[in-house]
Short mmCIF file of C-alpha atoms in Angstrom, two decimals:
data_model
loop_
_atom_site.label_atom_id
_atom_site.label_comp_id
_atom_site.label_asym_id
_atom_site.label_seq_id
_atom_site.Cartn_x
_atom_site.Cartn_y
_atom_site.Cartn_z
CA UNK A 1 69.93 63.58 85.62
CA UNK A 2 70.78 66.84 86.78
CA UNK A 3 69.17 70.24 87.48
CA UNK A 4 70.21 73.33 85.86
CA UNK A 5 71.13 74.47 89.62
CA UNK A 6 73.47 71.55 89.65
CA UNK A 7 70.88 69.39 91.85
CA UNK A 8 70.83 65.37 91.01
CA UNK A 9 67.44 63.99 90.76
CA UNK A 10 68.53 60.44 89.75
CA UNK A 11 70.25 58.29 86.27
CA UNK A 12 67.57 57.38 83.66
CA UNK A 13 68.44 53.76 82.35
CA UNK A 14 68.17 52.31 78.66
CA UNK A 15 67.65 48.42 78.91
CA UNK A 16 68.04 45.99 75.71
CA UNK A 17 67.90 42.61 75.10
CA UNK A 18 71.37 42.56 73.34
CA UNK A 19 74.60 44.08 74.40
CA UNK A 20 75.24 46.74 71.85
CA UNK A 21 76.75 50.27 71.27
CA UNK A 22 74.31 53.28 70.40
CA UNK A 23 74.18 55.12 67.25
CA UNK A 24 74.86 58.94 67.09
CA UNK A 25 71.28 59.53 66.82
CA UNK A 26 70.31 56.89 69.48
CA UNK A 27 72.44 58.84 71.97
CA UNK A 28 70.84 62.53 70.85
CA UNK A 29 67.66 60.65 71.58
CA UNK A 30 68.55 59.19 74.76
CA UNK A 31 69.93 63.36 75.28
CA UNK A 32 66.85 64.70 74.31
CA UNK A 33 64.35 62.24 76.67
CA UNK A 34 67.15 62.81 79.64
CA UNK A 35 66.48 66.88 79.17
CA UNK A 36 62.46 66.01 79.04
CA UNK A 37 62.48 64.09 82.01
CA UNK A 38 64.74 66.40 83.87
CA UNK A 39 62.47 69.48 83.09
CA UNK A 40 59.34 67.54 84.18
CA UNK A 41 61.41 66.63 87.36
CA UNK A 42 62.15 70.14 88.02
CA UNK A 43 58.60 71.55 87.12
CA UNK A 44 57.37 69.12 89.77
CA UNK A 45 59.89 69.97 92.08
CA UNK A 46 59.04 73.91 91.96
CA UNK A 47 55.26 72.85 92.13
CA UNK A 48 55.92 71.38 95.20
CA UNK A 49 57.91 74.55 96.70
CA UNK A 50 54.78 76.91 95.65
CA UNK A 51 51.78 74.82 97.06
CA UNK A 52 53.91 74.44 100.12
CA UNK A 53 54.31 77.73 100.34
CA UNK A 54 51.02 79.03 99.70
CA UNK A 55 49.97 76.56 102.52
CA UNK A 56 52.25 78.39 104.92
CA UNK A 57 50.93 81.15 103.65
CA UNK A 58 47.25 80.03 104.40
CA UNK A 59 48.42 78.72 107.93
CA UNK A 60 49.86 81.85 108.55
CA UNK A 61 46.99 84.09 107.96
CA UNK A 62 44.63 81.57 110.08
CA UNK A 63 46.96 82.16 112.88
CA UNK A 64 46.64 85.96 112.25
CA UNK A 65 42.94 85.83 111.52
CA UNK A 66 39.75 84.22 112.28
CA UNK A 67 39.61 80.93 109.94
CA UNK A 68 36.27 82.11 108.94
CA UNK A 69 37.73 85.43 107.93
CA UNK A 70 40.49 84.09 105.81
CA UNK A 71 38.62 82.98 102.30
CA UNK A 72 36.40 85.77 102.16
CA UNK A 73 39.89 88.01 102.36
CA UNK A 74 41.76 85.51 99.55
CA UNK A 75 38.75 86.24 97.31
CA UNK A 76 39.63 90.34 97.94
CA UNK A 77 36.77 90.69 99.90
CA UNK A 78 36.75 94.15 101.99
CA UNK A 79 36.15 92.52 105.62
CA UNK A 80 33.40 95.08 107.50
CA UNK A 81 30.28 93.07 109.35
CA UNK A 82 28.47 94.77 111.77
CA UNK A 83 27.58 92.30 114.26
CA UNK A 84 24.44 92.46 116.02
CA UNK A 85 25.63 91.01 119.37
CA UNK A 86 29.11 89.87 120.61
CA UNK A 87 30.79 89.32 124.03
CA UNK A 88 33.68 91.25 124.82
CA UNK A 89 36.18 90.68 127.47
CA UNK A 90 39.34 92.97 128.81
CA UNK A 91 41.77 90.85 131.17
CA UNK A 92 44.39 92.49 132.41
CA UNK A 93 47.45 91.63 134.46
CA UNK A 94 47.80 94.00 138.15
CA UNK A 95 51.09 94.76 138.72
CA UNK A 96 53.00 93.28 135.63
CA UNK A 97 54.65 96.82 135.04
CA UNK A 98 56.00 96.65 138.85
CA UNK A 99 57.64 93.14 137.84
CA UNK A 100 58.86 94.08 134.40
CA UNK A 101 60.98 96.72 136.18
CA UNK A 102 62.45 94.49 138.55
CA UNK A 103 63.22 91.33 136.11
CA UNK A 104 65.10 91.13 133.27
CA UNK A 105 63.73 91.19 129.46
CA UNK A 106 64.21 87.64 129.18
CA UNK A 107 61.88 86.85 132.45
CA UNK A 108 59.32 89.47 131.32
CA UNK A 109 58.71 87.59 128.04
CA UNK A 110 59.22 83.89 129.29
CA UNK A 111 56.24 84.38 131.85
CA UNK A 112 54.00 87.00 129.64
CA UNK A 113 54.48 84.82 126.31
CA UNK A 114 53.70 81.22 128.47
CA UNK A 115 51.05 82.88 129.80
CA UNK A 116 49.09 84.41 126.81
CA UNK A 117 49.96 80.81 125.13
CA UNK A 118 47.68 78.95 127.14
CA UNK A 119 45.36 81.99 127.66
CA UNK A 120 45.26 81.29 123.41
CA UNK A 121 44.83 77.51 123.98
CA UNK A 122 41.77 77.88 126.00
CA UNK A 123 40.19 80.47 123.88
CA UNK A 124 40.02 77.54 120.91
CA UNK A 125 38.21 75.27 122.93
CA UNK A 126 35.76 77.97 124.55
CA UNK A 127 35.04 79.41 120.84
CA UNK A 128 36.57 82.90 121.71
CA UNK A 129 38.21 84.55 119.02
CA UNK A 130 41.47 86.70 120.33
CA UNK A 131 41.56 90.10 119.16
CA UNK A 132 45.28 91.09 120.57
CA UNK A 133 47.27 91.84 123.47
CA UNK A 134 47.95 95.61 124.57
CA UNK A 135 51.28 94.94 126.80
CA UNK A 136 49.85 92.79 129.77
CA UNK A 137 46.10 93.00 128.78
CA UNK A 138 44.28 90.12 126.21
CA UNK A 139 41.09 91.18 124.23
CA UNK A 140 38.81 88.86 122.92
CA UNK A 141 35.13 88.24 121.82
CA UNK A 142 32.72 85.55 121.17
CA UNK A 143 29.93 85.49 118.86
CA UNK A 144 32.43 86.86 116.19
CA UNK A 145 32.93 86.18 113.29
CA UNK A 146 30.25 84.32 112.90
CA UNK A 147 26.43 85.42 115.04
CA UNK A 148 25.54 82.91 117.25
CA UNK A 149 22.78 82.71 119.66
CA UNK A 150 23.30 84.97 123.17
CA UNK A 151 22.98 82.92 125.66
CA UNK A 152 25.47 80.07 124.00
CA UNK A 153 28.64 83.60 122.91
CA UNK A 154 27.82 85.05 126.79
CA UNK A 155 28.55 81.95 128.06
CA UNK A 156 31.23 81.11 126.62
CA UNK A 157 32.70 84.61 127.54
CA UNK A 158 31.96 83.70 131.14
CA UNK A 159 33.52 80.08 131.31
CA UNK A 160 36.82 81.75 129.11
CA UNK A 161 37.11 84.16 132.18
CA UNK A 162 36.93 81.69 134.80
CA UNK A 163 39.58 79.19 132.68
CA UNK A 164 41.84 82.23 132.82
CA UNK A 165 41.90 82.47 136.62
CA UNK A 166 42.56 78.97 136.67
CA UNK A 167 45.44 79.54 133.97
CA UNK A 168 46.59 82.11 136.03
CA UNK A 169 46.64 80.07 139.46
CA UNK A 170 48.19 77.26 137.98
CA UNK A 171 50.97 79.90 136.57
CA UNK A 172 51.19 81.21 139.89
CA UNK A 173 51.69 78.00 141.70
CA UNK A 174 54.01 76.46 139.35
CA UNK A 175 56.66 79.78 139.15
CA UNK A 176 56.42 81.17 142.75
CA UNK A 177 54.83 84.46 140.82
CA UNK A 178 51.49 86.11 142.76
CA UNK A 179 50.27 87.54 139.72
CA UNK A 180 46.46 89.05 139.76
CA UNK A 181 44.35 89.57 137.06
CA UNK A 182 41.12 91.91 136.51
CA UNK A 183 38.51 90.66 134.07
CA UNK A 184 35.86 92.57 132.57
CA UNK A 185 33.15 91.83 130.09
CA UNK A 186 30.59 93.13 128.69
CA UNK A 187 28.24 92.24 125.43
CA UNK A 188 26.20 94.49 122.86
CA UNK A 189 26.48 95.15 118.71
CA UNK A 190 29.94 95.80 117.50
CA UNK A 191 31.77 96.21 113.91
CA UNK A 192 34.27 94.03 112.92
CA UNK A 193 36.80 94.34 110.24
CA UNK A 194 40.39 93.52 108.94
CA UNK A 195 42.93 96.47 108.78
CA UNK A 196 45.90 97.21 107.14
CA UNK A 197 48.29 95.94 104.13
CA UNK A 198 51.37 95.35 105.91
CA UNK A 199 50.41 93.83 108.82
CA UNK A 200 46.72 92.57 108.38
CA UNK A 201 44.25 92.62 112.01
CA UNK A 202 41.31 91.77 112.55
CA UNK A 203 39.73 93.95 115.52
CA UNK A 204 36.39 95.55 116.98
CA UNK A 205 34.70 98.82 117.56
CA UNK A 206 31.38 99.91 119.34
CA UNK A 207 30.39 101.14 122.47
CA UNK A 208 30.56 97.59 124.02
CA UNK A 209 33.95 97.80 123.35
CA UNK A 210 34.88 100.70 125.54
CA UNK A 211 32.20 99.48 128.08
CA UNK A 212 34.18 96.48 128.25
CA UNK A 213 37.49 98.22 128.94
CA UNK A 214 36.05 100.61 131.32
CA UNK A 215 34.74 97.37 133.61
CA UNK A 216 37.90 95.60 133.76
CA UNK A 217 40.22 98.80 134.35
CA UNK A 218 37.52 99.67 137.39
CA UNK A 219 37.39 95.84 138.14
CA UNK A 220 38.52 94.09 141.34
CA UNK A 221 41.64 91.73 141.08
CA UNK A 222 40.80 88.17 140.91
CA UNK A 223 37.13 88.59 140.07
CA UNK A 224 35.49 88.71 137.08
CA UNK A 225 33.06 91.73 136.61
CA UNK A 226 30.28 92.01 133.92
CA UNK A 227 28.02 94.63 132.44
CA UNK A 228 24.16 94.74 133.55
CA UNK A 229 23.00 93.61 129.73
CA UNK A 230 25.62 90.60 129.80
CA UNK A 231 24.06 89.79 133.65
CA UNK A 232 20.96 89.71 131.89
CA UNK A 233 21.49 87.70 129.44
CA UNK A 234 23.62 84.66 131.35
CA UNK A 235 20.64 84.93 134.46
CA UNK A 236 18.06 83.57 132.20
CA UNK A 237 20.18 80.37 131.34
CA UNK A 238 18.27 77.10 132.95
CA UNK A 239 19.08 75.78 135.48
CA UNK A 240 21.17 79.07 136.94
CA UNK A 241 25.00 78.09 136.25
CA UNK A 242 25.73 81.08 137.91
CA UNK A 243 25.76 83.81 140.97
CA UNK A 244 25.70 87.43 140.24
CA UNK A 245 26.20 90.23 143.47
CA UNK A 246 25.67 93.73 142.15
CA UNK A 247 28.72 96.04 142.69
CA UNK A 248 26.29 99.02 142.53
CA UNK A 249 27.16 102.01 140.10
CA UNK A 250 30.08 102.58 138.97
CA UNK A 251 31.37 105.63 137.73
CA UNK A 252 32.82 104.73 134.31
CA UNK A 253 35.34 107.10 132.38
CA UNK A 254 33.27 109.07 129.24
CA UNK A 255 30.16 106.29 130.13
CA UNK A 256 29.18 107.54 133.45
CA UNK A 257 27.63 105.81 136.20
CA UNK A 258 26.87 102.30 134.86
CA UNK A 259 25.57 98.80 137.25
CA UNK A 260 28.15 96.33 137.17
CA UNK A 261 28.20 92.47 138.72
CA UNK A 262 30.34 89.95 139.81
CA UNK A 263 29.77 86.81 138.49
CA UNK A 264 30.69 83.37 139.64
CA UNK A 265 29.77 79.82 139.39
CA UNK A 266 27.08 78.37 140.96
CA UNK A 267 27.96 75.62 143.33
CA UNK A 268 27.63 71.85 141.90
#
């Protein structure tokens, strides 16, 4: 049995009882079930290639987009939510630009792409959804797609920022680098949505946005800064998980003077 592509799939047999020669029309019958079988072969074969391509397909989308994004988008589904309250959190490597210029293209991506790979790791078991990288910064948000309650997205926002300094010290130790990293977050109602036709992304806008950005690009290296409504939220958490000093205002590019914190972990 052969494909029309010249592929074998395998030899159909005729058994009898008795050794004996076939008629003309026994061998155009034997002809005729060979071509049957062959194009049920092939139609299974082709089956096969489609659903595993739509699978890649579907695997390839949920590594674009939020999971929970990815049906509603199948079904041609315009993706717009306005969410009532999400976390949002800048991060954002000092002096990466100084050691791109210094270190060759192959370096530069090695340590950025390891990095941001176990920067993604850790947002999956933290339930923070990554929004993109912009060069040597990561954005991402909790509480997205899906509304959760405050205290349980803020939280997670917080203990995503501290597994990133530990990313990043383990990074540090293990390469010889003495990379830094500013962190800010901040929380408040945002729209969400998935743009474009080429490329498809799934990203944020709102005023918490830019607050969020504004904190980490005023923040101090190696700390992790937050906004006064995100303080206010993770302070009322029992049994006080964490330490908050006030940084005092902070003049904030088109926000003005806004409070920010540090925030830490409380000691065991």
């Amino acid at each position: 049995l052969v494909s029309t592509e010249g592929h074998a799939f395998g030899t159909l047999c005729a058994i009898d009882t008795k050794p004996r020669k076939f008629t003309e029309t026994e061998k155009q019958i034997m002809t005729l079930l060979g071509k049957q079988v062959m194009t049920e072969l092939t139609l299974r074969h082709y089956v096969n290639i489609l659903q595993n391509s739509v699978q890649t397909a579907n695997d390839l989308l949920c590594n674009i987009l939020p999971k929970q994004v990815v049906p509603r988008l199948k079904a041609g589904e315009i993706i717009a939510d306005d969410i009532e309250l999400a976390s949002i959190l800048f991060a954002d490597l000092k002096g990466f630009t100084e050691f791109s210029a210094e270190h060759s293209a192959k370096e530069v991506v090695c340590h950025l792409g390891k990095l941001f790979q176990e920067i993604d790791e850790l947002s999956l078991t933290c339930s923070v959804v990554k929004i993109k990288t912009i060069g040597d910064c990561y954005m991402a948000a909790a509480g997205i797609p899906d509304p959760c309650d405050a205290q349980e997205h803020t939280q997670n926002m917080v203990r995503f920022a501290f597994g990133i300094q530990d990313v990043l010290r383990y990074h540090n130790e293990e390469h010889g680098t003495k990379f830094k990293m500013r962190i800010g977050i901040a929380c408040g109602p945002v729209t969400a949505g998935v743009v474009g036709s080429i490329r498809f992304h799934y990203d944020i806008w709102g005023s918490a946005v830019n607050l969020a950005s504004r904190i980490e690009s005023t923040g101090v290296p190696d700390t992790v800064c937050i906004s006064e409504s995100f303080k206010n939220i993770l302070e009322k958490v029992p049994g006080k998980p964490f330490l908050f000093e006030s940084r005092g205002k902070i003049e904030l590019k088109g926000l003005g003077a806004q409070t920010v914190y540090f925030v830490q972990e409380s000691e065991p």
